Amino acid sequence: MISTKIVNGKEIADKFCEEIKEKVSKIKQRGIFPTVALINVGDDSASNVYISKKQRIAEAIGISSRIYKFTAHADENELAELIWQLNTDDDVHAILLQSPLPPNIEFRKLVDLIRPDKDVDGLTTVNQGKLFSGASGSVPCTSLGILHLLRTVHKKLEGLHAVVLGRSFIVGRPLSQLLLNANCTVTVIHSFSKNITNVCKTADVLISAIGKPRFVTKNFIKQGATIIDVGINRVEENGKKRIVGDVDLENTLGIAGAITPVPNGVGPMTVAYLMHNTLELTYCR
Ligand code: NAP
C-alpha cells in the first residue's frame, strides 16, 4: 500500500485565478475590458449551476460576463442570430455555448457559427483542426486544466503511457492530442474498446471522461499511477443527491499515486481556463 496524494484542483485553480486576475487588472488599465458571453440553452440544472459558477469566478477576477439564457424551446435561428451579433460586437472577446443543448438543437452546427477568434472553448471545427495540425488556436478549457493538474504531479510527461477513457470532441479527443503534444504515449478508450481493465492497468496516467459513476476501480489501476477523474455524475444514495466521479476514489486509495477528487478536482480548473482563454482572446484582438 502506498500513500495516495489527493490533488486539490480547487486550490490549484484558485492560485491560477489569482495570476489571471493580476493580468486582467493590467489590461484594464489600458482601457480594455475582457468580456465573455455565456450562452445557456434549456433547463439542464447542471448547466445552470456551471454558468453561475463561471459568472461568479469571472466577476471575482475582473472579467465581465454576459449571460444569454434561452428556454429549451428556443430555435436554432434565434441562437444563430445571437451568435452573429456577438461575433460582430467589439466589446465581446469570447463566446461560450454551454453544452448539453436540448436534443432539437445541433451543437456542431451552432458552435461552428462562433468566430474562431472568439471561440473560448476551442470547439469550432477550425480550432479543433488547429489543435490537431499543431497550429496555435483556442484549446478546450477542460483539457488545458487537466494538463495543468498533471504538471503539478509530474515534472516530465514525456514517455508516460496515458490512457484516456472517452473520445468526445469536448474532452477525450482534444486531451489525447495535448498529451501527444506533450510526448506521452496515448491510448484512447471508447465504448467499442476491448479488455478495458487490462489496458487501463498499463497506464502511468489514467484519465476518465466517460460519465459513468464509479466505473474505474482499483482493478483498473497500476500501483502508483496518476488518476484524473473528469466525470461529473449525479447519483442518489440513501435518499440523498450527490455528485460522484467516474472513479471510485475510496477504492483506489493506497494503489493510485495521485488522484483528483470529484468535486474539487478538474471542475474548478475548467472554469479557471475559461478565464485564461478569455484573456488570451482579448490579447489577440
Ligand atoms: P460524452 O460526450 O458522453 O462522451 C463519453 C465518452 O465515453 C464517449 O467517447 C463514449 O464512447 C465513452 N464511453 C461511455 N461509456 C463507456 C464505457 N462503458 N466504456 C468505454 N467508453 C465509454 O461525454 P463528455 O462530454 O466527454 O463528458 C464525460 C464526462 O465528463 C461527463 O461526466 C461530463 O459531465 C464530464 N465533464 C466534466 C467536465 C469538468 O469540467 N469536470 C467538463 C466536461 C465534461 P463512444 O464514443 O464509443 O460513445
CSV table of C-alpha atoms and ligand atoms in Angstrom, one decimal:
chain,number,residue,atom,x,y,z
A,1,MET,CA,0.0,0.0,0.0
A,2,ILE,CA,1.3,3.5,-0.8
A,3,SER,CA,0.1,6.9,0.3
A,4,THR,CA,-2.2,8.4,-2.4
A,5,LYS,CA,-1.9,12.1,-2.9
A,6,ILE,CA,-5.3,13.8,-3.3
A,7,VAL,CA,-4.7,16.6,-5.9
A,8,ASN,CA,-6.7,19.6,-4.8
A,9,GLY,CA,-7.9,21.1,-8.0
A,10,LYS,CA,-9.8,23.9,-6.2
A,11,GLU,CA,-6.6,25.1,-4.5
A,12,ILE,CA,-4.6,24.9,-7.8
A,13,ALA,CA,-7.4,26.7,-9.7
A,14,ASP,CA,-7.6,29.5,-7.0
A,15,LYS,CA,-3.9,30.1,-7.3
A,16,PHE,CA,-4.0,30.2,-11.1
A,17,CYS,CA,-7.0,32.6,-11.0
A,18,GLU,CA,-5.0,35.0,-8.8
A,19,GLU,CA,-2.4,35.1,-11.6
A,20,ILE,CA,-5.1,35.8,-14.2
A,21,LYS,CA,-6.6,38.5,-12.0
A,22,GLU,CA,-3.4,40.4,-12.0
A,23,LYS,CA,-3.1,40.2,-15.8
A,24,VAL,CA,-6.8,41.3,-16.1
A,25,SER,CA,-6.1,44.3,-13.9
A,26,LYS,CA,-3.2,45.3,-16.1
A,27,ILE,CA,-5.1,45.1,-19.4
A,28,LYS,CA,-8.0,47.0,-17.9
A,29,GLN,CA,-5.6,49.9,-17.1
A,30,ARG,CA,-5.1,50.1,-20.8
A,31,GLY,CA,-8.8,50.6,-21.2
A,32,ILE,CA,-9.5,47.1,-22.5
A,33,PHE,CA,-12.2,45.2,-20.6
A,34,PRO,CA,-12.1,41.4,-21.2
A,35,THR,CA,-15.7,40.2,-21.7
A,36,VAL,CA,-17.1,36.7,-22.1
A,37,ALA,CA,-20.6,35.8,-23.4
A,38,LEU,CA,-22.1,32.7,-21.9
A,39,ILE,CA,-25.0,31.1,-23.9
A,40,ASN,CA,-27.2,28.8,-21.8
A,41,VAL,CA,-30.0,27.0,-23.6
A,42,GLY,CA,-32.6,24.7,-21.9
A,43,ASP,CA,-33.4,23.6,-18.4
A,44,ASP,CA,-30.4,21.4,-17.6
A,45,SER,CA,-29.9,22.1,-13.9
A,46,ALA,CA,-26.2,21.3,-14.0
A,47,SER,CA,-25.7,23.8,-16.8
A,48,ASN,CA,-27.4,26.5,-14.7
A,49,VAL,CA,-25.0,25.7,-11.9
A,50,TYR,CA,-21.9,25.8,-14.1
A,51,ILE,CA,-23.0,29.1,-15.7
A,52,SER,CA,-23.5,30.8,-12.4
A,53,LYS,CA,-20.2,29.5,-11.2
A,54,LYS,CA,-18.4,30.8,-14.3
A,55,GLN,CA,-20.1,34.2,-13.8
A,56,ARG,CA,-19.1,34.3,-10.2
A,57,ILE,CA,-15.4,33.5,-10.9
A,58,ALA,CA,-15.3,35.9,-13.8
A,59,GLU,CA,-16.6,38.7,-11.5
A,60,ALA,CA,-14.0,37.8,-8.8
A,61,ILE,CA,-11.2,38.0,-11.4
A,62,GLY,CA,-12.5,41.2,-13.0
A,63,ILE,CA,-13.7,39.7,-16.3
A,64,SER,CA,-17.1,40.9,-17.5
A,65,SER,CA,-19.6,38.2,-18.3
A,66,ARG,CA,-22.9,38.4,-20.1
A,67,ILE,CA,-25.4,35.6,-19.8
A,68,TYR,CA,-27.8,34.8,-22.6
A,69,LYS,CA,-30.5,32.4,-21.3
A,70,PHE,CA,-32.9,30.6,-23.6
A,71,THR,CA,-35.6,28.1,-22.9
A,72,ALA,CA,-35.5,24.5,-24.3
A,73,HIS,CA,-38.0,25.7,-26.9
A,74,ALA,CA,-35.5,28.2,-28.5
A,75,ASP,CA,-35.0,27.6,-32.1
A,76,GLU,CA,-31.7,27.4,-34.0
A,77,ASN,CA,-32.3,30.6,-36.0
A,78,GLU,CA,-32.8,32.6,-32.8
A,79,LEU,CA,-29.5,31.2,-31.4
A,80,ALA,CA,-27.7,31.7,-34.7
A,81,GLU,CA,-28.9,35.3,-34.7
A,82,LEU,CA,-27.4,35.9,-31.2
A,83,ILE,CA,-24.1,34.3,-32.2
A,84,TRP,CA,-23.8,36.5,-35.3
A,85,GLN,CA,-24.5,39.6,-33.1
A,86,LEU,CA,-21.8,38.6,-30.6
A,87,ASN,CA,-19.4,37.8,-33.4
A,88,THR,CA,-19.6,41.4,-34.6
A,89,ASP,CA,-19.8,43.1,-31.1
A,90,ASP,CA,-16.3,44.6,-30.5
A,91,ASP,CA,-16.9,44.6,-26.7
A,92,VAL,CA,-17.2,40.8,-26.6
A,93,HIS,CA,-13.9,38.9,-26.8
A,94,ALA,CA,-15.1,35.4,-26.0
A,95,ILE,CA,-18.2,33.3,-26.6
A,96,LEU,CA,-19.1,30.0,-24.9
A,97,LEU,CA,-22.0,27.8,-25.9
A,98,GLN,CA,-22.8,25.7,-22.8
A,99,SER,CA,-23.4,22.1,-23.5
A,100,PRO,CA,-25.5,20.0,-23.5
A,101,LEU,CA,-28.1,21.6,-25.8
A,102,PRO,CA,-31.7,20.4,-26.0
A,103,PRO,CA,-32.0,17.5,-28.5
A,104,ASN,CA,-33.7,19.6,-31.2
A,105,ILE,CA,-30.6,21.8,-31.5
A,106,GLU,CA,-27.4,20.6,-33.2
A,107,PHE,CA,-24.4,21.6,-31.2
A,108,ARG,CA,-21.8,21.3,-34.1
A,109,LYS,CA,-23.9,23.4,-36.4
A,110,LEU,CA,-24.2,26.2,-33.9
A,111,VAL,CA,-20.7,26.1,-32.4
A,112,ASP,CA,-19.3,26.5,-35.9
A,113,LEU,CA,-21.0,29.8,-36.2
A,114,ILE,CA,-18.8,31.2,-33.5
A,115,ARG,CA,-15.9,33.2,-34.9
A,116,PRO,CA,-12.8,31.1,-34.3
A,117,ASP,CA,-11.0,34.0,-32.6
A,118,LYS,CA,-13.9,34.3,-30.1
A,119,ASP,CA,-14.3,30.5,-29.6
A,120,VAL,CA,-13.2,30.4,-25.9
A,121,ASP,CA,-13.6,26.7,-25.5
A,122,GLY,CA,-11.8,25.7,-28.7
A,123,LEU,CA,-14.7,23.7,-30.0
A,124,THR,CA,-15.2,25.1,-33.5
A,125,THR,CA,-14.0,22.9,-36.4
A,126,VAL,CA,-11.4,25.5,-37.2
A,127,ASN,CA,-9.8,25.4,-33.7
A,128,GLN,CA,-10.1,21.6,-33.3
A,129,GLY,CA,-8.3,21.4,-36.7
A,130,LYS,CA,-5.6,23.8,-35.5
A,131,LEU,CA,-5.0,21.7,-32.4
A,132,PHE,CA,-4.7,18.5,-34.5
A,133,SER,CA,-2.4,20.2,-37.0
A,134,GLY,CA,-0.2,21.8,-34.4
A,135,ALA,CA,-1.2,25.4,-35.2
A,136,SER,CA,-2.0,27.8,-32.4
A,137,GLY,CA,-5.7,28.4,-31.6
A,138,SER,CA,-8.1,28.1,-28.7
A,139,VAL,CA,-7.8,24.8,-26.9
A,140,PRO,CA,-10.7,23.3,-24.9
A,141,CYS,CA,-10.7,24.5,-21.3
A,142,THR,CA,-11.1,21.1,-19.6
A,143,SER,CA,-8.2,19.6,-21.5
A,144,LEU,CA,-5.9,22.6,-20.6
A,145,GLY,CA,-7.0,22.3,-16.9
A,146,ILE,CA,-6.2,18.5,-16.9
A,147,LEU,CA,-2.7,19.1,-18.4
A,148,HIS,CA,-2.1,21.8,-15.7
A,149,LEU,CA,-3.1,19.3,-13.0
A,150,LEU,CA,-0.9,16.6,-14.4
A,151,ARG,CA,2.1,19.0,-14.5
A,152,THR,CA,1.6,19.6,-10.7
A,153,VAL,CA,2.2,15.8,-10.2
A,154,HIS,CA,4.7,15.0,-12.9
A,155,LYS,CA,7.8,17.2,-13.7
A,156,LYS,CA,8.1,15.4,-17.0
A,157,LEU,CA,5.2,13.9,-19.0
A,158,GLU,CA,7.5,12.6,-21.8
A,159,GLY,CA,7.3,8.9,-22.4
A,160,LEU,CA,4.5,8.3,-19.9
A,161,HIS,CA,1.7,6.0,-21.0
A,162,ALA,CA,-1.5,8.0,-20.8
A,163,VAL,CA,-4.8,6.1,-21.2
A,164,VAL,CA,-7.8,8.3,-21.9
A,165,LEU,CA,-11.2,6.9,-21.3
A,166,GLY,CA,-13.6,8.7,-23.6
A,167,ARG,CA,-13.2,10.2,-27.1
A,168,SER,CA,-15.7,13.1,-27.1
A,169,PHE,CA,-14.9,16.3,-29.0
A,170,ILE,CA,-15.2,18.2,-25.8
A,171,VAL,CA,-12.8,16.2,-23.6
A,172,GLY,CA,-11.3,12.9,-24.8
A,173,ARG,CA,-10.1,13.9,-28.3
A,174,PRO,CA,-8.5,17.3,-27.6
A,175,LEU,CA,-7.0,15.9,-24.4
A,176,SER,CA,-5.4,13.0,-26.3
A,177,GLN,CA,-3.9,15.5,-28.7
A,178,LEU,CA,-2.5,17.6,-25.9
A,179,LEU,CA,-1.0,14.6,-24.3
A,180,LEU,CA,0.6,13.5,-27.6
A,181,ASN,CA,2.0,17.0,-28.0
A,182,ALA,CA,3.5,16.5,-24.5
A,183,ASN,CA,5.2,13.4,-25.9
A,184,CYS,CA,3.1,10.9,-23.9
A,185,THR,CA,2.2,7.5,-25.4
A,186,VAL,CA,-1.5,7.8,-25.7
A,187,THR,CA,-4.2,5.1,-25.8
A,188,VAL,CA,-7.8,6.2,-26.2
A,189,ILE,CA,-10.7,4.0,-25.0
A,190,HIS,CA,-14.3,4.2,-26.1
A,191,SER,CA,-17.4,2.1,-25.9
A,192,PHE,CA,-16.2,-0.4,-28.5
A,193,SER,CA,-12.8,-1.0,-26.8
A,194,LYS,CA,-12.0,-4.5,-25.5
A,195,ASN,CA,-10.1,-5.5,-22.4
A,196,ILE,CA,-10.5,-2.1,-20.9
A,197,THR,CA,-9.4,-3.1,-17.4
A,198,ASN,CA,-6.2,-4.6,-18.7
A,199,VAL,CA,-5.4,-1.7,-20.9
A,200,CYS,CA,-6.0,0.8,-18.1
A,201,LYS,CA,-3.7,-1.2,-15.8
A,202,THR,CA,-0.8,-0.4,-18.1
A,203,ALA,CA,-1.4,3.4,-17.7
A,204,ASP,CA,1.1,5.7,-15.9
A,205,VAL,CA,-1.6,8.3,-16.2
A,206,LEU,CA,-5.3,7.3,-16.4
A,207,ILE,CA,-7.9,9.9,-17.3
A,208,SER,CA,-11.5,9.0,-17.2
A,209,ALA,CA,-14.1,11.1,-19.1
A,210,ILE,CA,-16.9,8.7,-19.8
A,211,GLY,CA,-19.7,9.9,-17.4
A,212,LYS,CA,-20.2,6.6,-15.6
A,213,PRO,CA,-20.4,6.8,-11.8
A,214,ARG,CA,-17.5,4.9,-10.1
A,215,PHE,CA,-16.7,2.9,-13.2
A,216,VAL,CA,-13.0,2.9,-12.5
A,217,THR,CA,-12.0,0.8,-9.5
A,218,LYS,CA,-8.7,-0.5,-8.1
A,219,ASN,CA,-8.7,-3.3,-10.7
A,220,PHE,CA,-8.0,-0.7,-13.4
A,221,ILE,CA,-5.0,0.9,-11.7
A,222,LYS,CA,-1.3,0.2,-11.8
A,223,GLN,CA,0.4,0.8,-8.5
A,224,GLY,CA,1.5,4.4,-8.3
A,225,ALA,CA,-0.5,5.6,-11.3
A,226,THR,CA,-1.9,9.2,-11.5
A,227,ILE,CA,-5.7,9.2,-11.9
A,228,ILE,CA,-7.6,12.2,-13.3
A,229,ASP,CA,-11.3,12.0,-12.8
A,230,VAL,CA,-13.2,14.2,-15.2
A,231,GLY,CA,-16.6,12.6,-14.7
A,232,ILE,CA,-19.4,14.5,-13.1
A,233,ASN,CA,-22.3,12.2,-12.3
A,234,ARG,CA,-25.4,12.9,-10.3
A,235,VAL,CA,-26.5,10.0,-8.2
A,236,GLU,CA,-29.0,9.4,-5.4
A,237,GLU,CA,-27.7,7.4,-2.5
A,238,ASN,CA,-29.5,6.8,0.8
A,239,GLY,CA,-32.2,9.3,-0.3
A,240,LYS,CA,-29.5,12.0,-0.9
A,241,LYS,CA,-28.5,13.5,-4.2
A,242,ARG,CA,-24.7,13.8,-4.7
A,243,ILE,CA,-22.1,14.2,-7.3
A,244,VAL,CA,-19.6,11.5,-7.9
A,245,GLY,CA,-16.8,11.0,-10.5
A,246,ASP,CA,-16.1,8.1,-12.9
A,247,VAL,CA,-13.6,6.8,-10.4
A,248,ASP,CA,-14.4,5.1,-7.1
A,249,LEU,CA,-11.9,7.2,-5.2
A,250,GLU,CA,-12.0,5.3,-1.8
A,251,ASN,CA,-11.4,2.0,-3.6
A,252,THR,CA,-8.3,3.3,-5.3
A,253,LEU,CA,-6.6,4.8,-2.2
A,254,GLY,CA,-3.3,3.0,-1.4
A,255,ILE,CA,-2.9,2.0,-5.0
A,256,ALA,CA,-3.1,5.2,-7.0
A,257,GLY,CA,-0.1,7.5,-6.6
A,258,ALA,CA,-2.2,10.6,-7.0
A,259,ILE,CA,-5.9,11.2,-7.8
A,260,THR,CA,-8.2,14.2,-8.4
A,261,PRO,CA,-11.4,14.1,-6.4
A,262,VAL,CA,-14.9,15.0,-7.6
A,263,PRO,CA,-15.9,17.6,-6.7
A,264,ASN,CA,-12.9,20.0,-6.4
A,265,GLY,CA,-10.7,18.3,-9.0
A,266,VAL,CA,-11.0,19.0,-12.7
A,267,GLY,CA,-14.1,21.2,-12.4
A,268,PRO,CA,-12.5,24.3,-10.9
A,269,MET,CA,-9.7,24.0,-13.5
A,270,THR,CA,-12.2,24.1,-16.4
A,271,VAL,CA,-13.6,27.4,-15.0
A,272,ALA,CA,-10.1,28.8,-14.4
A,273,TYR,CA,-9.1,28.0,-18.0
A,274,LEU,CA,-12.3,29.7,-19.3
A,275,MET,CA,-10.9,32.8,-17.7
A,276,HIS,CA,-7.4,32.2,-19.0
A,277,ASN,CA,-8.7,31.7,-22.6
A,278,THR,CA,-10.9,34.8,-22.4
A,279,LEU,CA,-7.9,36.8,-21.5
A,280,GLU,CA,-5.8,35.2,-24.3
A,281,LEU,CA,-8.6,36.0,-26.9
A,282,THR,CA,-8.6,39.6,-25.5
A,283,TYR,CA,-4.9,39.9,-26.1
A,284,CYS,CA,-5.3,38.6,-29.6
A,285,ARG,CA,-7.6,41.4,-30.7
B,1,NAP,P1,-19.7,12.1,-23.8
B,1,NAP,O1,-19.8,13.1,-25.0
B,1,NAP,O2,-21.0,11.4,-23.4
B,1,NAP,O3,-18.6,11.0,-24.2
B,1,NAP,C1,-18.4,9.9,-23.4
B,1,NAP,C2,-17.3,9.1,-24.0
B,1,NAP,O4,-17.1,7.9,-23.1
B,1,NAP,C3,-17.6,8.5,-25.4
B,1,NAP,O5,-16.5,8.6,-26.1
B,1,NAP,C4,-18.0,7.1,-25.1
B,1,NAP,O6,-17.6,6.2,-26.1
B,1,NAP,C5,-17.2,6.7,-23.9
B,1,NAP,N1,-17.8,5.7,-23.1
B,1,NAP,C6,-19.0,5.7,-22.5
B,1,NAP,N2,-19.2,4.6,-21.8
B,1,NAP,C7,-18.1,3.9,-21.9
B,1,NAP,C8,-17.7,2.6,-21.4
B,1,NAP,N3,-18.5,1.8,-20.6
B,1,NAP,N4,-16.5,2.1,-21.8
B,1,NAP,C9,-15.7,2.8,-22.5
B,1,NAP,N5,-16.0,4.1,-23.0
B,1,NAP,C10,-17.2,4.6,-22.7
B,1,NAP,O7,-19.2,12.8,-22.5
B,1,NAP,P2,-18.2,14.1,-22.3
B,1,NAP,O8,-18.9,15.3,-22.7
B,1,NAP,O9,-16.9,13.8,-22.9
B,1,NAP,O10,-18.1,14.1,-20.7
B,1,NAP,C11,-17.7,12.9,-20.0
B,1,NAP,C12,-17.8,13.2,-18.5
B,1,NAP,O11,-17.0,14.3,-18.1
B,1,NAP,C13,-19.2,13.5,-18.1
B,1,NAP,O12,-19.5,13.0,-16.8
B,1,NAP,C14,-19.2,15.1,-18.0
B,1,NAP,O13,-20.2,15.6,-17.1
B,1,NAP,C15,-17.8,15.3,-17.5
B,1,NAP,N6,-17.2,16.6,-17.8
B,1,NAP,C16,-16.6,17.2,-16.8
B,1,NAP,C17,-16.0,18.4,-17.1
B,1,NAP,C18,-15.3,19.1,-15.9
B,1,NAP,O14,-15.0,20.3,-16.1
B,1,NAP,N7,-15.0,18.4,-14.9
B,1,NAP,C19,-16.1,19.0,-18.3
B,1,NAP,C20,-16.7,18.3,-19.4
B,1,NAP,C21,-17.3,17.1,-19.1
B,1,NAP,P3,-18.3,6.3,-27.6
B,1,NAP,O15,-17.6,7.4,-28.3
B,1,NAP,O16,-17.9,5.0,-28.3
B,1,NAP,O17,-19.7,6.5,-27.5
